[in-house]
PDB file of C-alpha atoms in Angstrom:
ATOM      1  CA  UNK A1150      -7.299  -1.786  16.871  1.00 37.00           C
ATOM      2  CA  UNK A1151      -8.522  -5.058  15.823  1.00 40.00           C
ATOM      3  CA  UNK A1152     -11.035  -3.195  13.417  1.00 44.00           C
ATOM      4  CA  UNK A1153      -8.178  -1.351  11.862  1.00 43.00           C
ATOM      5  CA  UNK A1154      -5.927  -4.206  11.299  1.00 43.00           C
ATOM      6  CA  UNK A1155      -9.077  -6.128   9.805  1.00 56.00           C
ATOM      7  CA  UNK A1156      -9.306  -3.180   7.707  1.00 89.00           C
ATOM      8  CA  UNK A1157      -5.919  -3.172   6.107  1.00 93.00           C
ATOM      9  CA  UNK A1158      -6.102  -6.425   5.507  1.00 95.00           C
ATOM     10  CA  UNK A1159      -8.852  -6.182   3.084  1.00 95.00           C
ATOM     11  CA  UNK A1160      -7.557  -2.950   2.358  1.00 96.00           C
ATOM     12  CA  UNK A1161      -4.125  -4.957   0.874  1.00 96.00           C
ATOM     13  CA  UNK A1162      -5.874  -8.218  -0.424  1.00 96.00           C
ATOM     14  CA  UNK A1163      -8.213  -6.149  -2.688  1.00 97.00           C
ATOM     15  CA  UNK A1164      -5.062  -4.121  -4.073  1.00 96.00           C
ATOM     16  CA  UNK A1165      -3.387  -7.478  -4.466  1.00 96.00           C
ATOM     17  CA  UNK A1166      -5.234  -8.028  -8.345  1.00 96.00           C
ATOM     18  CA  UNK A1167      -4.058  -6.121 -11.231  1.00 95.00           C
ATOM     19  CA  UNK A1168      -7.586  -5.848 -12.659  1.00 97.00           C
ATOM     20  CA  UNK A1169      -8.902  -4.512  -9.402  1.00 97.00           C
ATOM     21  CA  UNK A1170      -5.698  -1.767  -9.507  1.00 97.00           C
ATOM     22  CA  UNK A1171      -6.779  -0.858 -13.185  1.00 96.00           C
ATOM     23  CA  UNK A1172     -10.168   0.277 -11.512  1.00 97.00           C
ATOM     24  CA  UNK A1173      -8.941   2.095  -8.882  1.00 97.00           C
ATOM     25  CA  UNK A1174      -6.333   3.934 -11.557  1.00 96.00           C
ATOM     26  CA  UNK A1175      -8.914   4.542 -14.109  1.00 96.00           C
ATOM     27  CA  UNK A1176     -11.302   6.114 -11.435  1.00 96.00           C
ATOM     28  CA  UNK A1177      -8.876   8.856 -10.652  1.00 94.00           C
ATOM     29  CA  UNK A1178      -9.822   9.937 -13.442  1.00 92.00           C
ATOM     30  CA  UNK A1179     -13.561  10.400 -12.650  1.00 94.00           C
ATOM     31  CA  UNK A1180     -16.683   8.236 -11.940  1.00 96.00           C
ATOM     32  CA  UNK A1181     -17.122   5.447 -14.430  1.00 97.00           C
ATOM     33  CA  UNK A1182     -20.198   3.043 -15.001  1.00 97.00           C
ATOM     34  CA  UNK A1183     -19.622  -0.505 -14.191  1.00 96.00           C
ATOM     35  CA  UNK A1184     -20.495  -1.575 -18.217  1.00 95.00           C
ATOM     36  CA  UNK A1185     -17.616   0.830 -19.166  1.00 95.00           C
ATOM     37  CA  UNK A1186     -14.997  -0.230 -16.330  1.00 97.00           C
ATOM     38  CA  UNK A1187     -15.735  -3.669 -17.815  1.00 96.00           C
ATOM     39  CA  UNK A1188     -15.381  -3.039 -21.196  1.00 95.00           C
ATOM     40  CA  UNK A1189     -11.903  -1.580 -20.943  1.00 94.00           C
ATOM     41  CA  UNK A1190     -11.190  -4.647 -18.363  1.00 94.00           C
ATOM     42  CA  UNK A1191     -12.081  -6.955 -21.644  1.00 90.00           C
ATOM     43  CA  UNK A1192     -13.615  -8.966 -19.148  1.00 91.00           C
ATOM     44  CA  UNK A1193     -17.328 -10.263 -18.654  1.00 93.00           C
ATOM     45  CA  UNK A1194     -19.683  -8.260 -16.649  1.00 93.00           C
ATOM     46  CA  UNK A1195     -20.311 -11.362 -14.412  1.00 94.00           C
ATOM     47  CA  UNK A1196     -16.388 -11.564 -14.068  1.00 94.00           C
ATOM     48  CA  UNK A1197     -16.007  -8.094 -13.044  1.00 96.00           C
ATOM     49  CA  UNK A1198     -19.068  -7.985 -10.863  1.00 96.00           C
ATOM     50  CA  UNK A1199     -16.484  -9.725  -8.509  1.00 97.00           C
ATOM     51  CA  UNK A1200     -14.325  -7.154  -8.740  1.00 97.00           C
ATOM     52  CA  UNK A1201     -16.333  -4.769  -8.443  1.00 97.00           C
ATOM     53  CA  UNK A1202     -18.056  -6.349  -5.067  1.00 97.00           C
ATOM     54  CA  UNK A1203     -14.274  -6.819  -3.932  1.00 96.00           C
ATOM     55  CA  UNK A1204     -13.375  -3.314  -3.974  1.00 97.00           C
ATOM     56  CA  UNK A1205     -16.930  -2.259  -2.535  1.00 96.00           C
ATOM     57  CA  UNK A1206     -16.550  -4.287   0.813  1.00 95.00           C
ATOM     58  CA  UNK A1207     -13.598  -3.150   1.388  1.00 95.00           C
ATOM     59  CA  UNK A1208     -14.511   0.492   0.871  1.00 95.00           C
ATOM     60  CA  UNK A1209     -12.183   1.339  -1.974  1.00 96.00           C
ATOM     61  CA  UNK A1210     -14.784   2.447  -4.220  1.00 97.00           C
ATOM     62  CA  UNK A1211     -18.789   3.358  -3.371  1.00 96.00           C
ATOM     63  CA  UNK A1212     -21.634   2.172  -6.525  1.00 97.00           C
ATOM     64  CA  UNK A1213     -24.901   4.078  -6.763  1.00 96.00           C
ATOM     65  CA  UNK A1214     -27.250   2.474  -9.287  1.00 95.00           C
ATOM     66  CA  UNK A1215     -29.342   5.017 -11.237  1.00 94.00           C
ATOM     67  CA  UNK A1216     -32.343   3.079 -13.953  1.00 95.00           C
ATOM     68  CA  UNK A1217     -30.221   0.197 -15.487  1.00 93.00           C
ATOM     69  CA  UNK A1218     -26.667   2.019 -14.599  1.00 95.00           C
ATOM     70  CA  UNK A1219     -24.679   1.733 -11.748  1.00 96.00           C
ATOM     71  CA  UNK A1220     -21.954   3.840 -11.146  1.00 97.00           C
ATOM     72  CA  UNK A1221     -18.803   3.695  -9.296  1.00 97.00           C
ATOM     73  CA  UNK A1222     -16.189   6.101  -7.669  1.00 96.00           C
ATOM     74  CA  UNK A1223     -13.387   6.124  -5.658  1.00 95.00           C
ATOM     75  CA  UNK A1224     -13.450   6.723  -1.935  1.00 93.00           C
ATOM     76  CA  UNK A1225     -10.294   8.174  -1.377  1.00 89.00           C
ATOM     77  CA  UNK A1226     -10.312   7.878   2.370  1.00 90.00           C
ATOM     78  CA  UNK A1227      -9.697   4.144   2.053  1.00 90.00           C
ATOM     79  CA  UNK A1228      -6.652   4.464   0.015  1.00 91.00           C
ATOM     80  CA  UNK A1229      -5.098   6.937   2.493  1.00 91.00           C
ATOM     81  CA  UNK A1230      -5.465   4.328   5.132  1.00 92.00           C
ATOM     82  CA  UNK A1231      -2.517   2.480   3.142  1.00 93.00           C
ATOM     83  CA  UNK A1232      -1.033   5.808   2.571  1.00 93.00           C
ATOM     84  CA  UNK A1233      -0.833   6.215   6.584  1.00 94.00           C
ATOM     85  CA  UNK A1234       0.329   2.894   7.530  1.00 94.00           C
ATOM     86  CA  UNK A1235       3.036   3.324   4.774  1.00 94.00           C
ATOM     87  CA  UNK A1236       4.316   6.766   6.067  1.00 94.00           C
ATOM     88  CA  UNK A1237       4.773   5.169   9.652  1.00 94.00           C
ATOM     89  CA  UNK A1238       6.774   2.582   8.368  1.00 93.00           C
ATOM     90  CA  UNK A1239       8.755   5.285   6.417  1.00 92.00           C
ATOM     91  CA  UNK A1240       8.922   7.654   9.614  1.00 93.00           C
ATOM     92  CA  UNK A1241      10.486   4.432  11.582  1.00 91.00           C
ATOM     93  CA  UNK A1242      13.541   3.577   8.948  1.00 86.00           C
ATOM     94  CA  UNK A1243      14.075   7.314   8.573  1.00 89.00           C
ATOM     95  CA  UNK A1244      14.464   7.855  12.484  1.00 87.00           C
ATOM     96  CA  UNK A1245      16.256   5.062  12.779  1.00 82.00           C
ATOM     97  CA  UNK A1246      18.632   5.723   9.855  1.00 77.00           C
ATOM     98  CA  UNK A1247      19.359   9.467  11.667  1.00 76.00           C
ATOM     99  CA  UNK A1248      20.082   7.861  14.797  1.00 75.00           C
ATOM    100  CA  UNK A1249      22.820   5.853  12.600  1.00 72.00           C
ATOM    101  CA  UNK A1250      24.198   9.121  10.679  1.00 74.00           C
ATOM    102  CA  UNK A1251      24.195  10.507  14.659  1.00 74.00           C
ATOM    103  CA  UNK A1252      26.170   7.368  15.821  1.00 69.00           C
ATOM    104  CA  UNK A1253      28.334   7.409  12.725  1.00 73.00           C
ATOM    105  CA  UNK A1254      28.875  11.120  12.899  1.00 76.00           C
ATOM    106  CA  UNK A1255      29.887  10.989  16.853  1.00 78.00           C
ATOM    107  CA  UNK A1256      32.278   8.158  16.564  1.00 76.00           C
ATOM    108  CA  UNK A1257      34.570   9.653  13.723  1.00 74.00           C
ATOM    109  CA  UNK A1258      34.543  13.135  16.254  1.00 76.00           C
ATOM    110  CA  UNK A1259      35.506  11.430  18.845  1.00 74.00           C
ATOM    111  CA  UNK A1260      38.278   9.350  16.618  1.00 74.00           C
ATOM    112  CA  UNK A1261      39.241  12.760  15.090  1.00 71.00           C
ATOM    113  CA  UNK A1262      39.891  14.683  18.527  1.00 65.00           C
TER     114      UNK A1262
ATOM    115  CA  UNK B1377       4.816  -4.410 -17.297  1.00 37.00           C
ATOM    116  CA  UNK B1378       3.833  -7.849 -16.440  1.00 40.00           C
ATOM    117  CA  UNK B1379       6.276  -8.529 -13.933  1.00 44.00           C
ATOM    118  CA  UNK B1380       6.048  -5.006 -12.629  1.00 43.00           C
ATOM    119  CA  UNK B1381       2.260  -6.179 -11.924  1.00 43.00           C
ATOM    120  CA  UNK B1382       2.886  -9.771 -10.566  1.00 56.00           C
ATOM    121  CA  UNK B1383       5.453  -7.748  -8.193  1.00 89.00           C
ATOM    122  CA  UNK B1384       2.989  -5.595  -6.569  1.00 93.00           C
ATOM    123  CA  UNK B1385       0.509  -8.441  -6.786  1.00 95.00           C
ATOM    124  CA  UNK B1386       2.557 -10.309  -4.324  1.00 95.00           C
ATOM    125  CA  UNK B1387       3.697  -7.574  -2.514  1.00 96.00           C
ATOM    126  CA  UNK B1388       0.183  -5.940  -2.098  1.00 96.00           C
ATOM    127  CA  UNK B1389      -0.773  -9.741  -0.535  1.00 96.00           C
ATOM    128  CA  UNK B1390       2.373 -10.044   1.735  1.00 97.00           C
ATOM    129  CA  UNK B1391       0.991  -7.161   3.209  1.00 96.00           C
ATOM    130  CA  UNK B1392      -2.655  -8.156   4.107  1.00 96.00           C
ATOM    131  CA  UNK B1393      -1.641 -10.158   6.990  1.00 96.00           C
ATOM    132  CA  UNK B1394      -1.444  -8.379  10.624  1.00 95.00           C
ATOM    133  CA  UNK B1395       1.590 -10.597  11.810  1.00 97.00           C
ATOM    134  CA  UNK B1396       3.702  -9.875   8.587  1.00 97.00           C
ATOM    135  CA  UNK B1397       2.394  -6.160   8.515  1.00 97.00           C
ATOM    136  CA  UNK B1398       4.327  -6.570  12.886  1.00 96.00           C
ATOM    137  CA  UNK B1399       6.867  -7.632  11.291  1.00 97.00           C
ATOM    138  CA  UNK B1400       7.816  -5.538   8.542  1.00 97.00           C
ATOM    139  CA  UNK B1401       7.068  -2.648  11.543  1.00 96.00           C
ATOM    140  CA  UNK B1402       9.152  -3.712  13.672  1.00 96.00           C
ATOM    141  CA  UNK B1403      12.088  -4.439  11.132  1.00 96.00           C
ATOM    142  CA  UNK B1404      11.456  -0.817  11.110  1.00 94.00           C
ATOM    143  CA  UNK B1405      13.996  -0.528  14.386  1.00 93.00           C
ATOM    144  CA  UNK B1406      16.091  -2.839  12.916  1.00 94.00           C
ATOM    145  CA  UNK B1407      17.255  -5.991  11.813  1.00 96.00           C
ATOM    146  CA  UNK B1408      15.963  -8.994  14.451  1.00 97.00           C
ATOM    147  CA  UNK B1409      16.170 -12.548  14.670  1.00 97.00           C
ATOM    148  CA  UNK B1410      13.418 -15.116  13.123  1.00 96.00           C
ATOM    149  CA  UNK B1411      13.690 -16.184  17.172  1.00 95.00           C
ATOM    150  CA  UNK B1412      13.145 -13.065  18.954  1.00 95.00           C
ATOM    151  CA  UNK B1413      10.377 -12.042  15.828  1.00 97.00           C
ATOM    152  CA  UNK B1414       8.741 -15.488  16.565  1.00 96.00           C
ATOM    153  CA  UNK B1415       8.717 -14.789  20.177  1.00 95.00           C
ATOM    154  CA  UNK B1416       7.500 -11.298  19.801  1.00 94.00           C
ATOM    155  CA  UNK B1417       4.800 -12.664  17.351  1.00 94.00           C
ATOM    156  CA  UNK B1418       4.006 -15.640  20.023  1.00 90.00           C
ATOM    157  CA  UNK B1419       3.785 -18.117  17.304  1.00 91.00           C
ATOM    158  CA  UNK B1420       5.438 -21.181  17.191  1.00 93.00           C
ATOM    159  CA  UNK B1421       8.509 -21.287  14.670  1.00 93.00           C
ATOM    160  CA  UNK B1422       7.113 -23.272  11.947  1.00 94.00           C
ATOM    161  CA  UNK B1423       3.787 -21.086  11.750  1.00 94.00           C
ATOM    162  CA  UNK B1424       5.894 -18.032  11.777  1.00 97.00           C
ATOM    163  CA  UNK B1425       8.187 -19.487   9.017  1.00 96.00           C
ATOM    164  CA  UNK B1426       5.972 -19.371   6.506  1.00 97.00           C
ATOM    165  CA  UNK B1427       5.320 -15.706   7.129  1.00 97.00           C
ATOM    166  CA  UNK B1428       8.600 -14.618   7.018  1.00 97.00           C
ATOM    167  CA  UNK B1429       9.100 -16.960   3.314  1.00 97.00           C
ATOM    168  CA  UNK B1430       6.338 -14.834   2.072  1.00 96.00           C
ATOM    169  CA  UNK B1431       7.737 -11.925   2.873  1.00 97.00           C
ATOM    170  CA  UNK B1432      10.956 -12.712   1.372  1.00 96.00           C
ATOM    171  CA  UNK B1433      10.010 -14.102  -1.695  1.00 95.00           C
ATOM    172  CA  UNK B1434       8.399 -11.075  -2.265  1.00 95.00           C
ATOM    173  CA  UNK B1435      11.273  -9.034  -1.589  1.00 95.00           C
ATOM    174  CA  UNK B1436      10.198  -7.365   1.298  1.00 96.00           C
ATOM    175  CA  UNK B1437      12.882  -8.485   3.520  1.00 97.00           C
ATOM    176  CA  UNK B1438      16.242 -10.313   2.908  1.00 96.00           C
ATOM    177  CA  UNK B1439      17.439 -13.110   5.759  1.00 97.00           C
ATOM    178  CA  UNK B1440      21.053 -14.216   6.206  1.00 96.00           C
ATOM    179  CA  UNK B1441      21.790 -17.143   8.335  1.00 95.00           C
ATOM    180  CA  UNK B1442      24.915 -16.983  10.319  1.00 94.00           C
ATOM    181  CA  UNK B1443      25.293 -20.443  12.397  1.00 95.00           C
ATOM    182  CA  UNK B1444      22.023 -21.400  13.961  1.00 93.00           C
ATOM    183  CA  UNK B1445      20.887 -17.789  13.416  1.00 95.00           C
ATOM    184  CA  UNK B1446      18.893 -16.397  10.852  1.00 96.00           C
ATOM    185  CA  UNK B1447      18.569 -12.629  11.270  1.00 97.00           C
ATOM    186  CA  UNK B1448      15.714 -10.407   9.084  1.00 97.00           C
ATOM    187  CA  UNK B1449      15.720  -6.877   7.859  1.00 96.00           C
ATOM    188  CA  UNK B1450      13.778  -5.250   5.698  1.00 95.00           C
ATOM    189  CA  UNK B1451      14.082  -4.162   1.802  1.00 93.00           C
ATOM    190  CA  UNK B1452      12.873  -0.942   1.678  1.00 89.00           C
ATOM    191  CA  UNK B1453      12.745  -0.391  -1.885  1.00 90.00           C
ATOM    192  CA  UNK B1454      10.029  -2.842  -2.485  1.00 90.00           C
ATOM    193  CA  UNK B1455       8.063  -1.013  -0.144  1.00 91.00           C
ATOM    194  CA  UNK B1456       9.199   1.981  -1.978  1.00 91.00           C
ATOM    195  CA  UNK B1457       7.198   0.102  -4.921  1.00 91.00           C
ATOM    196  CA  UNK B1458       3.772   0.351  -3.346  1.00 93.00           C
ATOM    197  CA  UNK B1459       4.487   4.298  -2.030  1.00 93.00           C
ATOM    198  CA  UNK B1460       5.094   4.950  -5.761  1.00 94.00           C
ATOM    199  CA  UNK B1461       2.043   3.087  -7.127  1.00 94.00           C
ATOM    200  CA  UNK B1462       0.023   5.195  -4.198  1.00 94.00           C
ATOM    201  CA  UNK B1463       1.410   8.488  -5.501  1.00 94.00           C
ATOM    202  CA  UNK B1464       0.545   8.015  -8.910  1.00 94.00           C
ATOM    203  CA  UNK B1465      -2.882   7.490  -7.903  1.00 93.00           C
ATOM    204  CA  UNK B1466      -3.024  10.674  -5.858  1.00 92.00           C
ATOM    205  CA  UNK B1467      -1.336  12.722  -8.649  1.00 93.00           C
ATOM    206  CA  UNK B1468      -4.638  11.731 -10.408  1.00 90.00           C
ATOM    207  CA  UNK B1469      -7.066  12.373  -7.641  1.00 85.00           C
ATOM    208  CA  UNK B1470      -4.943  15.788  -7.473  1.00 89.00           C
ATOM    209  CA  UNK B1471      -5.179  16.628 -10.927  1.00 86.00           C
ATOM    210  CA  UNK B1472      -9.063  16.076 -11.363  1.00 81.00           C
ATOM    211  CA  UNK B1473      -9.763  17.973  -8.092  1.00 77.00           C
ATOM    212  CA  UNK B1474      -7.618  21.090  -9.535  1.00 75.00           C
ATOM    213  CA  UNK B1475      -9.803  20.760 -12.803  1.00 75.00           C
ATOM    214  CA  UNK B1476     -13.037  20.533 -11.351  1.00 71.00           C
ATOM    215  CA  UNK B1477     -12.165  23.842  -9.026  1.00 73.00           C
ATOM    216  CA  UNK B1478     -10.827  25.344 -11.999  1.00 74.00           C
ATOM    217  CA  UNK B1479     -14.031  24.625 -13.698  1.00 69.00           C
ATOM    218  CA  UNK B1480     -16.021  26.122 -10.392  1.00 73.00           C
ATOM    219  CA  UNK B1481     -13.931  29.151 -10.398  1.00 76.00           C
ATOM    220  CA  UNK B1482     -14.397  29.825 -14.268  1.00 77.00           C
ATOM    221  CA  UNK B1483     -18.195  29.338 -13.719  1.00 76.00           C
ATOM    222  CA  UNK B1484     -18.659  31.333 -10.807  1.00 74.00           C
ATOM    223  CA  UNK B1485     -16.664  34.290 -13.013  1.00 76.00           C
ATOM    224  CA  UNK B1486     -18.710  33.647 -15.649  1.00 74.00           C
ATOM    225  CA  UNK B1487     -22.057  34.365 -13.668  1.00 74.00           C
ATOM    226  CA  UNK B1488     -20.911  37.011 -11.853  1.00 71.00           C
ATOM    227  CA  UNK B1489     -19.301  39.296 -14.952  1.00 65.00           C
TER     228      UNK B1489
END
C-alpha cells in the first residue's frame, strides 16, 4: 500500500509540469527520439534531459538508446494508475449522489401519500 | 491556454501528496469538518492546514466556515479537469493502436492474396 501511494505520488508530481505533459501528449502519437522531443520543447537537451529522467523514474515513459539515439515511449500502464485512482474517486461521488436522488426521491413519496 | 496549464499544474501537484489524495477520498462520502479530517488524518491542525489551503487554492475543494466550524467538500469539476486531460491522451493511444492493427490487417491481406 505504501508502494502504491509512493507511486502516485511521483505518478502526480511528474504530471505536475507542462513541458513534461507535452511529452507524454506528443508520444501518443508514437515513439519519438529524445533530440526531436527537445526540439519541439524549444528547450536545451541538458534542460530536457531532466525531463526526460523525471518521467523515466516514475515509469511514465521507458528510453532505449540505439548508436547515438535514444528513444522514448510511453508506458501506458503508468498513466492508467491515475486513470484508476480517478475512477474510484468518481465511483464514490456517484454512489453517494444516488443514495441522495434515493433519499430525495423517498421523502417527496412519503410527503405525497 | 496558459492558465488552462498553470491549472492542471497545480492541480496535478495537489494531488501528489497521500494525506490530500485521503482527503479528497474521503470528501468522496461527503462534506466533513477540517476537525474530524484532521483527526482522521492524525495530524495536528496547523500541519493539516496547509494541506487543506493547497487543496483549495487549487480548486479542488471549497470550505465554508460557520462559527468555529469550517466544513470541506469537494469540487468535482476540477477533478473533472484531470479525467479530461487523461482521456485525451487515451483517445491518442486509441487511435494509433487502431492504425497500427489496421496496418497489420492490410499487410497480412496483402501476403496472403
Amino acid at each position: 500500500m505504501a508502494q502504491y501511494l509512493t507511486g502516485l505520488d511521483g505518478v502526480f508530481l511528474a504530471l505536475a509540469d507542462p513541458t513534461r505533459r507535452a511529452v507524454i501528449h506528443r508520444l501518443g502519437h508514437g515513439p519519438a527520439s529524445v533530440g526531436d522531443l527537445a526540439r519541439e520543447a524549444t528547450m536545451t537537451l541538458p534542460s530536457f534531459m531532466k525531463h526526460v529522467r523525471t518521467l523515466e523514474s516514475n515509469g511514465l515513459i521507458r528510453t532505449v538508446k540505439c548508436g547515438r539515439v535514444r528513444t522514448c515511449e510511453l508506458d501506458r500502464e503508468r498513466l492508467a494508475v491515475v486513470e484508476d485512482w480517478l475512477a474510484e474517486q468518481r465511483r464514490l461521488w456517484e454512489e453517494r449522489t444516488d443514495r441522495l436522488d434515493q433519499f430525495v426521491t423517498n421523502s417527496t413519496e412519503r410527503n405525497t401519500t
